[in-house]
Amino acid sequence: MKIAILTTYFFPEENGITRYIEGLYGALLEAHGELEVEVIVFDTLGTQKWQEKWGQFTIRRIESRQFMGRTYAVPTLKGYRQLKKIFNDNKYDIINTHTRFFFSSFLGIKFGKKYDIPVVHTEHGSGYVQHGNLLVELVAKTYDHTLGKYTLKNSKIVCGVSESVCEFAKKLGAKKVQTIYNGIDAAFWQENVIKNEIKKELGINDGEIVFSFVGRIVPSKGCQDVIEALEKVKNISWKFVVVGDGIFRKKLEEIVSNKKLEDGIVFMGMQKKEMIRNILQISDLFINASFASEGMPTTILEASAAGAKCLSSDMGGSVEILPEENLYTAKNIDELREKIEGYRDIKKINVSRFDWKNIQEKFYDVLKSV
């Protein structure tokens, strides 16, 4: 079975979709050596490496043009010709696309119809795009009800990364859905690190409680809510470690400066997963404050596997894996502050069932069924 993953993002681009594809298909190829997988991806970083081997994957890149800080991309005329040549020169049994509002998913349906290849679409969002800019949200919602709906309706099956994602996909017209949860390589996140050395490297003093955030720094991820809540926290000596980058980082740093919280907040920028593991293992509490249409936040699974307690807004798949005491109402700063102050009462959770070794078998059954 030869599978073409048609996606907007993949290596060397680092984000949730990249990690999802790498994790799921890495475990799948390890368990089922008869499979052949090629990743056809927009060249969002301008590498111009049109084909290369990366681990178990053959990567074929097509030229693209990026918008909104690489949040969205479309192929150039050259890229479209490259895509046509790839499908003319190769015989694929299945096309796998990711996220209905990416143009790569729409192209997957079009090329699937042209070459008579079934499309298995993986959906990562549980609701409409939340951005903060009303025009962007309107355009995104219009796309969802046109090309996004077309993608979901014409996929052979839609695999949602949580039950809430599947419900949203059905509302947009998906005919057949299957929950294939997001996953992690649990062994990697559980590998012990020397915590005292990590704390010293980050300037964390003895007795300071470590809170952390990992993700894109955009308004809808809610990092600004955490900072506002922490400003009001009493009777706790804390350090907040922020890992990630994005269009909102400069504004976030201004907020921190205006509140005179520079000594308590560490901006780490983009980091390799080894460093992210180090930070999660020294964290007393990982905070996911997103008010976006979350599917199944990978960072909650990673933080839990690393041994951190997790506090999350009540969005998307978070409510499917966390108990009530680990949740708060999205955007409610006072409730968030209360939960942070009561971090000792928050429970650690077992996420072993979300290991890719378990998830891949369910996805393999889906592939065989089409």
mmCIF file of C-alpha atoms in Angstrom:
data_model
loop_
_atom_site.group_PDB
_atom_site.id
_atom_site.type_symbol
_atom_site.label_atom_id
_atom_site.label_comp_id
_atom_site.label_asym_id
_atom_site.label_seq_id
_atom_site.Cartn_x
_atom_site.Cartn_y
_atom_site.Cartn_z
ATOM 1 C CA MET A 1 0.000 0.000 0.000
ATOM 2 C CA LYS A 2 1.468 3.339 -1.088
ATOM 3 C CA ILE A 3 0.205 6.410 0.761
ATOM 4 C CA ALA A 4 0.592 10.055 -0.255
ATOM 5 C CA ILE A 5 0.307 12.480 2.661
ATOM 6 C CA LEU A 6 -0.609 15.832 1.095
ATOM 7 C CA THR A 7 -0.048 18.533 3.688
ATOM 8 C CA THR A 8 0.807 22.197 4.108
ATOM 9 C CA TYR A 9 3.391 21.494 6.833
ATOM 10 C CA PHE A 10 6.098 18.926 7.444
ATOM 11 C CA PHE A 11 9.797 18.740 8.317
ATOM 12 C CA PRO A 12 11.693 21.027 8.786
ATOM 13 C CA GLU A 13 8.593 23.049 9.775
ATOM 14 C CA GLU A 14 7.917 22.360 13.481
ATOM 15 C CA ASN A 15 4.280 22.332 14.588
ATOM 16 C CA GLY A 16 1.495 20.042 15.748
ATOM 17 C CA ILE A 17 0.681 18.639 12.313
ATOM 18 C CA THR A 18 4.341 17.787 11.675
ATOM 19 C CA ARG A 19 4.552 15.968 15.013
ATOM 20 C CA TYR A 20 1.260 14.177 14.354
ATOM 21 C CA ILE A 21 2.373 12.857 10.957
ATOM 22 C CA GLU A 22 5.837 11.942 12.220
ATOM 23 C CA GLY A 23 4.488 10.172 15.307
ATOM 24 C CA LEU A 24 1.566 8.294 13.750
ATOM 25 C CA TYR A 25 3.276 7.210 10.555
ATOM 26 C CA GLY A 26 6.562 6.467 12.316
ATOM 27 C CA ALA A 27 4.756 3.950 14.546
ATOM 28 C CA LEU A 28 2.720 2.692 11.581
ATOM 29 C CA LEU A 29 5.800 2.000 9.446
ATOM 30 C CA GLU A 30 7.552 0.294 12.342
ATOM 31 C CA ALA A 31 4.611 -2.066 12.824
ATOM 32 C CA HIS A 32 3.724 -2.573 9.150
ATOM 33 C CA GLY A 33 6.820 -2.648 6.976
ATOM 34 C CA GLU A 34 4.827 -3.343 3.822
ATOM 35 C CA LEU A 35 3.571 0.243 3.755
ATOM 36 C CA GLU A 36 5.235 2.915 1.636
ATOM 37 C CA VAL A 37 4.711 6.535 2.661
ATOM 38 C CA GLU A 38 5.539 9.731 0.784
ATOM 39 C CA VAL A 39 4.915 13.219 2.144
ATOM 40 C CA ILE A 40 3.969 15.826 -0.459
ATOM 41 C CA VAL A 41 4.318 19.178 1.252
ATOM 42 C CA PHE A 42 4.282 22.884 0.466
ATOM 43 C CA ASP A 43 7.803 24.333 0.692
ATOM 44 C CA THR A 44 6.767 26.905 3.311
ATOM 45 C CA LEU A 45 10.349 27.557 4.448
ATOM 46 C CA GLY A 46 11.729 27.991 0.927
ATOM 47 C CA THR A 47 14.255 25.149 1.173
ATOM 48 C CA GLN A 48 14.014 24.361 -2.570
ATOM 49 C CA LYS A 49 14.916 20.772 -1.677
ATOM 50 C CA TRP A 50 12.279 19.290 -3.925
ATOM 51 C CA GLN A 51 12.934 15.713 -2.848
ATOM 52 C CA GLU A 52 14.794 14.177 0.074
ATOM 53 C CA LYS A 53 14.778 11.197 2.392
ATOM 54 C CA TRP A 54 14.098 11.978 6.053
ATOM 55 C CA GLY A 55 14.112 8.958 8.328
ATOM 56 C CA GLN A 56 11.431 6.577 7.094
ATOM 57 C CA PHE A 57 9.803 9.227 4.903
ATOM 58 C CA THR A 58 10.296 10.296 1.304
ATOM 59 C CA ILE A 59 9.540 14.021 1.154
ATOM 60 C CA ARG A 60 8.460 15.714 -2.078
ATOM 61 C CA ARG A 61 8.141 19.495 -1.828
ATOM 62 C CA ILE A 62 6.275 21.868 -4.100
ATOM 63 C CA GLU A 63 6.867 25.591 -4.439
ATOM 64 C CA SER A 64 4.374 27.691 -2.487
ATOM 65 C CA ARG A 65 3.520 31.218 -1.452
ATOM 66 C CA GLN A 66 2.896 31.949 2.224
ATOM 67 C CA PHE A 67 0.491 34.359 3.922
ATOM 68 C CA MET A 68 -0.199 35.566 7.480
ATOM 69 C CA GLY A 69 3.240 34.633 8.786
ATOM 70 C CA ARG A 70 3.191 31.163 7.164
ATOM 71 C CA THR A 71 -0.188 30.372 8.743
ATOM 72 C CA TYR A 72 -1.616 29.784 5.270
ATOM 73 C CA ALA A 73 0.003 28.729 1.991
ATOM 74 C CA VAL A 74 -0.952 27.964 -1.602
ATOM 75 C CA PRO A 75 1.140 26.497 -4.431
ATOM 76 C CA THR A 76 2.611 28.768 -7.069
ATOM 77 C CA LEU A 77 2.053 27.922 -10.743
ATOM 78 C CA LYS A 78 5.370 26.058 -10.652
ATOM 79 C CA GLY A 79 4.243 24.268 -7.498
ATOM 80 C CA TYR A 80 0.991 23.171 -9.113
ATOM 81 C CA ARG A 81 2.925 21.771 -12.069
ATOM 82 C CA GLN A 82 5.239 19.958 -9.662
ATOM 83 C CA LEU A 83 2.207 18.452 -7.940
ATOM 84 C CA LYS A 84 0.733 17.246 -11.236
ATOM 85 C CA LYS A 85 4.031 15.620 -12.188
ATOM 86 C CA ILE A 86 4.268 13.833 -8.836
ATOM 87 C CA PHE A 87 0.828 12.273 -9.320
ATOM 88 C CA ASN A 88 1.528 11.459 -12.978
ATOM 89 C CA ASP A 89 4.784 9.686 -12.082
ATOM 90 C CA ASN A 90 3.546 7.751 -9.032
ATOM 91 C CA LYS A 91 0.699 5.354 -8.333
ATOM 92 C CA TYR A 92 -0.760 5.994 -4.893
ATOM 93 C CA ASP A 93 -3.400 3.839 -3.208
ATOM 94 C CA ILE A 94 -4.533 6.434 -0.640
ATOM 95 C CA ILE A 95 -4.223 10.197 -0.168
ATOM 96 C CA ASN A 96 -4.150 11.452 3.431
ATOM 97 C CA THR A 97 -4.877 15.174 3.955
ATOM 98 C CA HIS A 98 -4.795 17.259 7.143
ATOM 99 C CA THR A 99 -7.101 20.068 8.368
ATOM 100 C CA ARG A 100 -10.049 21.171 6.238
ATOM 101 C CA PHE A 101 -9.103 24.873 5.983
ATOM 102 C CA PHE A 102 -5.706 24.249 4.377
ATOM 103 C CA PHE A 103 -5.670 24.478 0.584
ATOM 104 C CA SER A 104 -3.579 21.287 0.476
ATOM 105 C CA SER A 105 -6.658 19.371 1.684
ATOM 106 C CA PHE A 106 -8.833 20.789 -1.100
ATOM 107 C CA LEU A 107 -6.136 19.816 -3.615
ATOM 108 C CA GLY A 108 -6.100 16.318 -2.142
ATOM 109 C CA ILE A 109 -9.780 15.914 -3.002
ATOM 110 C CA LYS A 110 -9.308 17.323 -6.514
ATOM 111 C CA PHE A 111 -6.356 15.059 -7.296
ATOM 112 C CA GLY A 112 -8.104 12.114 -5.653
ATOM 113 C CA LYS A 113 -11.033 12.541 -8.022
ATOM 114 C CA LYS A 114 -8.772 13.022 -11.048
ATOM 115 C CA TYR A 115 -6.645 9.930 -10.376
ATOM 116 C CA ASP A 116 -9.385 7.832 -8.720
ATOM 117 C CA ILE A 117 -7.610 7.663 -5.347
ATOM 118 C CA PRO A 118 -9.632 7.531 -2.093
ATOM 119 C CA VAL A 119 -8.937 10.339 0.392
ATOM 120 C CA VAL A 120 -8.625 9.765 4.131
ATOM 121 C CA HIS A 121 -8.849 13.206 5.705
ATOM 122 C CA THR A 122 -7.480 13.860 9.201
ATOM 123 C CA GLU A 123 -9.229 16.758 10.930
ATOM 124 C CA HIS A 124 -7.519 18.607 13.787
ATOM 125 C CA GLY A 125 -10.022 21.369 14.630
ATOM 126 C CA SER A 126 -13.172 21.163 16.743
ATOM 127 C CA GLY A 127 -14.735 24.473 15.717
ATOM 128 C CA TYR A 128 -14.467 27.603 13.636
ATOM 129 C CA VAL A 129 -11.204 29.545 13.597
ATOM 130 C CA GLN A 130 -10.820 31.955 16.537
ATOM 131 C CA HIS A 131 -8.390 34.735 15.667
ATOM 132 C CA GLY A 132 -9.335 38.023 17.320
ATOM 133 C CA ASN A 133 -9.609 39.733 13.939
ATOM 134 C CA LEU A 134 -13.263 39.651 12.864
ATOM 135 C CA LEU A 135 -12.402 39.874 9.164
ATOM 136 C CA VAL A 136 -10.058 36.877 9.398
ATOM 137 C CA GLU A 137 -12.716 34.914 11.288
ATOM 138 C CA LEU A 138 -15.349 35.792 8.654
ATOM 139 C CA VAL A 139 -13.084 34.715 5.787
ATOM 140 C CA ALA A 140 -12.202 31.482 7.620
ATOM 141 C CA LYS A 141 -15.855 30.682 8.309
ATOM 142 C CA THR A 142 -16.749 31.349 4.672
ATOM 143 C CA TYR A 143 -13.947 28.990 3.612
ATOM 144 C CA ASP A 144 -15.237 26.340 6.045
ATOM 145 C CA HIS A 145 -18.697 26.442 4.473
ATOM 146 C CA THR A 146 -17.353 26.250 0.916
ATOM 147 C CA LEU A 147 -14.009 24.550 0.236
ATOM 148 C CA GLY A 148 -13.750 23.137 3.762
ATOM 149 C CA LYS A 149 -17.197 21.573 3.527
ATOM 150 C CA TYR A 150 -16.352 20.256 0.052
ATOM 151 C CA THR A 151 -13.215 18.585 1.468
ATOM 152 C CA LEU A 152 -15.053 16.883 4.327
ATOM 153 C CA LYS A 153 -18.047 15.758 2.232
ATOM 154 C CA ASN A 154 -15.865 14.220 -0.470
ATOM 155 C CA SER A 155 -13.425 12.372 1.778
ATOM 156 C CA LYS A 156 -13.893 8.606 1.937
ATOM 157 C CA ILE A 157 -13.578 8.881 5.713
ATOM 158 C CA VAL A 158 -12.751 11.725 8.109
ATOM 159 C CA CYS A 159 -10.543 10.840 11.077
ATOM 160 C CA GLY A 160 -10.959 13.332 13.919
ATOM 161 C CA VAL A 161 -8.239 13.658 16.561
ATOM 162 C CA SER A 162 -10.933 13.769 19.264
ATOM 163 C CA GLU A 163 -14.662 13.123 19.607
ATOM 164 C CA SER A 164 -15.391 16.863 19.584
ATOM 165 C CA VAL A 165 -13.542 17.141 16.262
ATOM 166 C CA CYS A 166 -15.673 14.347 14.798
ATOM 167 C CA GLU A 167 -18.873 16.080 15.900
ATOM 168 C CA PHE A 168 -17.788 19.335 14.264
ATOM 169 C CA ALA A 169 -16.806 17.507 11.057
ATOM 170 C CA LYS A 170 -20.273 15.947 10.866
ATOM 171 C CA LYS A 171 -21.873 19.389 11.209
ATOM 172 C CA LEU A 172 -19.845 20.541 8.203
ATOM 173 C CA GLY A 173 -20.977 17.594 6.098
ATOM 174 C CA ALA A 174 -18.593 14.685 6.733
ATOM 175 C CA LYS A 175 -20.408 11.471 5.813
ATOM 176 C CA LYS A 176 -18.264 8.955 7.682
ATOM 177 C CA VAL A 177 -16.133 9.797 10.724
ATOM 178 C CA GLN A 178 -13.784 7.863 12.991
ATOM 179 C CA THR A 179 -12.024 9.072 16.135
ATOM 180 C CA ILE A 180 -8.265 8.525 15.852
ATOM 181 C CA TYR A 181 -6.874 10.344 18.861
ATOM 182 C CA ASN A 182 -3.763 12.460 18.824
ATOM 183 C CA GLY A 183 -0.816 10.614 20.322
ATOM 184 C CA ILE A 184 2.705 10.784 21.710
ATOM 185 C CA ASP A 185 5.875 8.743 22.049
ATOM 186 C CA ALA A 186 5.423 8.267 25.792
ATOM 187 C CA ALA A 187 8.877 6.733 26.344
ATOM 188 C CA PHE A 188 10.593 9.860 25.016
ATOM 189 C CA TRP A 189 8.733 12.256 27.326
ATOM 190 C CA GLN A 190 9.274 9.996 30.337
ATOM 191 C CA GLU A 191 13.052 9.763 29.877
ATOM 192 C CA ASN A 192 14.560 11.226 33.042
ATOM 193 C CA VAL A 193 16.502 14.501 32.976
ATOM 194 C CA ILE A 194 18.638 16.175 35.648
ATOM 195 C CA LYS A 195 16.107 18.686 36.947
ATOM 196 C CA ASN A 196 18.428 20.770 39.129
ATOM 197 C CA GLU A 197 20.712 21.491 36.183
ATOM 198 C CA ILE A 198 17.778 22.530 33.988
ATOM 199 C CA LYS A 199 16.446 24.874 36.674
ATOM 200 C CA LYS A 200 19.875 26.421 37.146
ATOM 201 C CA GLU A 201 20.218 26.938 33.381
ATOM 202 C CA LEU A 202 16.862 28.763 33.292
ATOM 203 C CA GLY A 203 17.554 30.878 36.374
ATOM 204 C CA ILE A 204 14.884 29.205 38.498
ATOM 205 C CA ASN A 205 15.542 29.520 42.215
ATOM 206 C CA ASP A 206 14.954 26.897 44.890
ATOM 207 C CA GLY A 207 11.377 27.072 46.125
ATOM 208 C CA GLU A 208 9.995 28.739 42.990
ATOM 209 C CA ILE A 209 6.945 27.009 41.512
ATOM 210 C CA VAL A 210 7.371 26.435 37.771
ATOM 211 C CA PHE A 211 4.452 27.093 35.434
ATOM 212 C CA SER A 212 4.891 26.487 31.707
ATOM 213 C CA PHE A 213 3.326 27.066 28.307
ATOM 214 C CA VAL A 214 4.316 25.461 24.991
ATOM 215 C CA GLY A 215 2.793 26.509 21.679
ATOM 216 C CA ARG A 216 2.383 29.153 19.017
ATOM 217 C CA ILE A 217 2.309 32.643 20.486
ATOM 218 C CA VAL A 218 -0.869 33.949 18.909
ATOM 219 C CA PRO A 219 -3.805 35.645 20.674
ATOM 220 C CA SER A 220 -6.101 32.595 20.511
ATOM 221 C CA LYS A 221 -3.631 30.457 22.497
ATOM 222 C CA GLY A 222 -4.375 32.618 25.545
ATOM 223 C CA CYS A 223 -0.863 33.106 26.918
ATOM 224 C CA GLN A 224 -1.821 36.709 27.726
ATOM 225 C CA ASP A 225 -4.593 35.364 29.980
ATOM 226 C CA VAL A 226 -2.051 33.344 31.960
ATOM 227 C CA ILE A 227 0.121 36.427 32.460
ATOM 228 C CA GLU A 228 -2.863 38.488 33.618
ATOM 229 C CA ALA A 229 -3.857 35.738 36.054
ATOM 230 C CA LEU A 230 -0.310 35.299 37.377
ATOM 231 C CA GLU A 231 -0.096 39.023 38.105
ATOM 232 C CA LYS A 232 -2.919 38.521 40.622
ATOM 233 C CA VAL A 233 -1.623 35.279 42.169
ATOM 234 C CA LYS A 234 -0.853 35.584 45.871
ATOM 235 C CA ASN A 235 1.335 33.634 48.309
ATOM 236 C CA ILE A 236 3.256 31.755 45.600
ATOM 237 C CA SER A 237 6.800 32.407 44.415
ATOM 238 C CA TRP A 238 6.635 31.439 40.749
ATOM 239 C CA LYS A 239 8.427 31.355 37.409
ATOM 240 C CA PHE A 240 6.521 31.137 34.109
ATOM 241 C CA VAL A 241 8.435 29.528 31.213
ATOM 242 C CA VAL A 242 7.031 30.293 27.745
ATOM 243 C CA VAL A 243 8.192 28.083 24.859
ATOM 244 C CA GLY A 244 7.275 29.021 21.301
ATOM 245 C CA ASP A 245 7.136 31.906 18.880
ATOM 246 C CA GLY A 246 4.602 33.716 16.750
ATOM 247 C CA ILE A 247 3.119 36.983 15.593
ATOM 248 C CA PHE A 248 1.958 37.906 19.129
ATOM 249 C CA ARG A 249 5.286 37.442 20.904
ATOM 250 C CA LYS A 250 6.428 41.071 20.676
ATOM 251 C CA LYS A 251 3.082 42.271 22.035
ATOM 252 C CA LEU A 252 3.259 39.691 24.818
ATOM 253 C CA GLU A 253 6.726 40.885 25.815
ATOM 254 C CA GLU A 254 5.376 44.457 25.940
ATOM 255 C CA ILE A 255 2.577 43.303 28.256
ATOM 256 C CA VAL A 256 5.134 41.645 30.539
ATOM 257 C CA SER A 257 7.290 44.784 30.553
ATOM 258 C CA ASN A 258 4.338 47.068 31.312
ATOM 259 C CA LYS A 259 3.343 44.843 34.228
ATOM 260 C CA LYS A 260 6.985 44.731 35.420
ATOM 261 C CA LEU A 261 6.967 40.924 35.431
ATOM 262 C CA GLU A 262 10.245 40.407 33.533
ATOM 263 C CA ASP A 263 11.911 38.641 36.477
ATOM 264 C CA GLY A 264 9.164 36.042 36.643
ATOM 265 C CA ILE A 265 8.651 35.211 32.972
ATOM 266 C CA VAL A 266 11.168 33.491 30.689
ATOM 267 C CA PHE A 267 10.621 33.596 26.916
ATOM 268 C CA MET A 268 12.445 30.625 25.389
ATOM 269 C CA GLY A 269 11.428 30.996 21.740
ATOM 270 C CA MET A 270 11.336 27.900 19.538
ATOM 271 C CA GLN A 271 13.051 24.871 21.075
ATOM 272 C CA LYS A 272 13.893 21.318 20.051
ATOM 273 C CA LYS A 273 11.734 18.644 21.616
ATOM 274 C CA GLU A 274 14.564 17.556 23.936
ATOM 275 C CA MET A 275 14.558 20.991 25.573
ATOM 276 C CA ILE A 276 10.761 21.027 25.667
ATOM 277 C CA ARG A 277 10.907 17.706 27.520
ATOM 278 C CA ASN A 278 13.353 19.213 30.019
ATOM 279 C CA ILE A 279 11.040 22.151 30.689
ATOM 280 C CA LEU A 280 7.947 19.974 31.061
ATOM 281 C CA GLN A 281 9.715 17.664 33.508
ATOM 282 C CA ILE A 282 10.620 20.558 35.824
ATOM 283 C CA SER A 283 7.123 22.058 35.558
ATOM 284 C CA ASP A 284 4.837 21.932 38.571
ATOM 285 C CA LEU A 285 1.926 22.941 36.351
ATOM 286 C CA PHE A 286 1.541 23.091 32.576
ATOM 287 C CA ILE A 287 -1.119 25.579 31.446
ATOM 288 C CA ASN A 288 -3.108 25.413 28.204
ATOM 289 C CA ALA A 289 -5.148 28.625 28.089
ATOM 290 C CA SER A 290 -6.325 28.343 24.494
ATOM 291 C CA PHE A 291 -9.726 29.614 23.436
ATOM 292 C CA ALA A 292 -9.194 28.371 19.869
ATOM 293 C CA SER A 293 -11.008 25.413 18.309
ATOM 294 C CA GLU A 294 -8.668 22.844 19.829
ATOM 295 C CA GLY A 295 -8.797 19.276 18.572
ATOM 296 C CA MET A 296 -6.665 17.278 20.989
ATOM 297 C CA PRO A 297 -3.811 19.411 22.384
ATOM 298 C CA THR A 298 -0.585 17.450 21.930
ATOM 299 C CA THR A 299 1.119 19.534 24.589
ATOM 300 C CA ILE A 300 -1.271 18.281 27.282
ATOM 301 C CA LEU A 301 -0.400 14.693 26.393
ATOM 302 C CA GLU A 302 3.333 15.484 26.309
ATOM 303 C CA ALA A 303 3.271 17.389 29.599
ATOM 304 C CA SER A 304 1.302 14.628 31.311
ATOM 305 C CA ALA A 305 3.715 11.969 30.054
ATOM 306 C CA ALA A 306 6.603 14.102 31.344
ATOM 307 C CA GLY A 307 5.035 14.038 34.811
ATOM 308 C CA ALA A 308 3.579 17.555 34.982
ATOM 309 C CA LYS A 309 0.132 18.431 36.244
ATOM 310 C CA CYS A 310 -2.020 20.026 33.529
ATOM 311 C CA LEU A 311 -4.532 22.853 33.722
ATOM 312 C CA SER A 312 -6.566 23.629 30.609
ATOM 313 C CA SER A 313 -9.383 25.764 29.303
ATOM 314 C CA ASP A 314 -12.556 23.813 28.569
ATOM 315 C CA MET A 315 -12.043 23.759 24.797
ATOM 316 C CA GLY A 316 -12.163 20.843 22.355
ATOM 317 C CA GLY A 317 -10.498 17.563 23.236
ATOM 318 C CA SER A 318 -9.118 18.797 26.570
ATOM 319 C CA VAL A 319 -12.435 17.975 28.259
ATOM 320 C CA GLU A 320 -12.178 14.386 26.996
ATOM 321 C CA ILE A 321 -8.940 13.618 28.838
ATOM 322 C CA LEU A 322 -8.815 15.923 31.883
ATOM 323 C CA PRO A 323 -10.960 15.700 35.044
ATOM 324 C CA GLU A 324 -13.130 18.666 36.019
ATOM 325 C CA GLU A 325 -10.667 19.998 38.608
ATOM 326 C CA ASN A 326 -8.057 20.353 35.839
ATOM 327 C CA LEU A 327 -10.339 22.566 33.728
ATOM 328 C CA TYR A 328 -11.483 26.177 33.841
ATOM 329 C CA THR A 329 -13.820 28.273 31.696
ATOM 330 C CA ALA A 330 -11.922 29.700 28.717
ATOM 331 C CA LYS A 331 -11.140 33.454 29.012
ATOM 332 C CA ASN A 332 -12.248 33.543 32.677
ATOM 333 C CA ILE A 333 -9.188 35.170 34.267
ATOM 334 C CA ASP A 334 -10.426 34.975 37.869
ATOM 335 C CA GLU A 335 -11.207 31.277 37.583
ATOM 336 C CA LEU A 336 -7.815 30.695 35.970
ATOM 337 C CA ARG A 337 -6.108 32.530 38.847
ATOM 338 C CA GLU A 338 -7.981 30.442 41.423
ATOM 339 C CA LYS A 339 -6.971 27.216 39.696
ATOM 340 C CA ILE A 340 -3.327 28.323 39.550
ATOM 341 C CA GLU A 341 -3.346 29.207 43.243
ATOM 342 C CA GLY A 342 -4.832 25.778 43.971
ATOM 343 C CA TYR A 343 -2.381 23.916 41.726
ATOM 344 C CA ARG A 344 -1.685 21.386 44.501
ATOM 345 C CA ASP A 345 -5.254 20.060 44.105
ATOM 346 C CA ILE A 346 -4.879 19.458 40.375
ATOM 347 C CA LYS A 347 -4.433 15.800 39.448
ATOM 348 C CA LYS A 348 -1.785 14.162 37.313
ATOM 349 C CA ILE A 349 -3.252 11.937 34.597
ATOM 350 C CA ASN A 350 -2.145 8.719 32.922
ATOM 351 C CA VAL A 351 -1.869 9.095 29.138
ATOM 352 C CA SER A 352 -0.449 5.664 28.252
ATOM 353 C CA ARG A 353 -3.465 4.885 26.060
ATOM 354 C CA PHE A 354 -2.419 7.761 23.797
ATOM 355 C CA ASP A 355 0.934 6.199 22.917
ATOM 356 C CA TRP A 356 1.402 6.054 19.137
ATOM 357 C CA LYS A 357 1.962 2.296 19.362
ATOM 358 C CA ASN A 358 -1.679 1.959 20.415
ATOM 359 C CA ILE A 359 -3.094 4.656 18.125
ATOM 360 C CA GLN A 360 -1.460 3.373 14.916
ATOM 361 C CA GLU A 361 -3.343 0.055 14.912
ATOM 362 C CA LYS A 362 -6.700 1.835 14.798
ATOM 363 C CA PHE A 363 -5.503 3.999 11.921
ATOM 364 C CA TYR A 364 -4.151 0.940 10.108
ATOM 365 C CA ASP A 365 -7.640 -0.586 10.254
ATOM 366 C CA VAL A 366 -9.014 2.603 8.667
ATOM 367 C CA LEU A 367 -6.471 2.434 5.836
ATOM 368 C CA LYS A 368 -7.333 -1.203 5.132
ATOM 369 C CA SER A 369 -11.051 -0.395 5.083
ATOM 370 C CA VAL A 370 -10.740 2.046 2.167
#
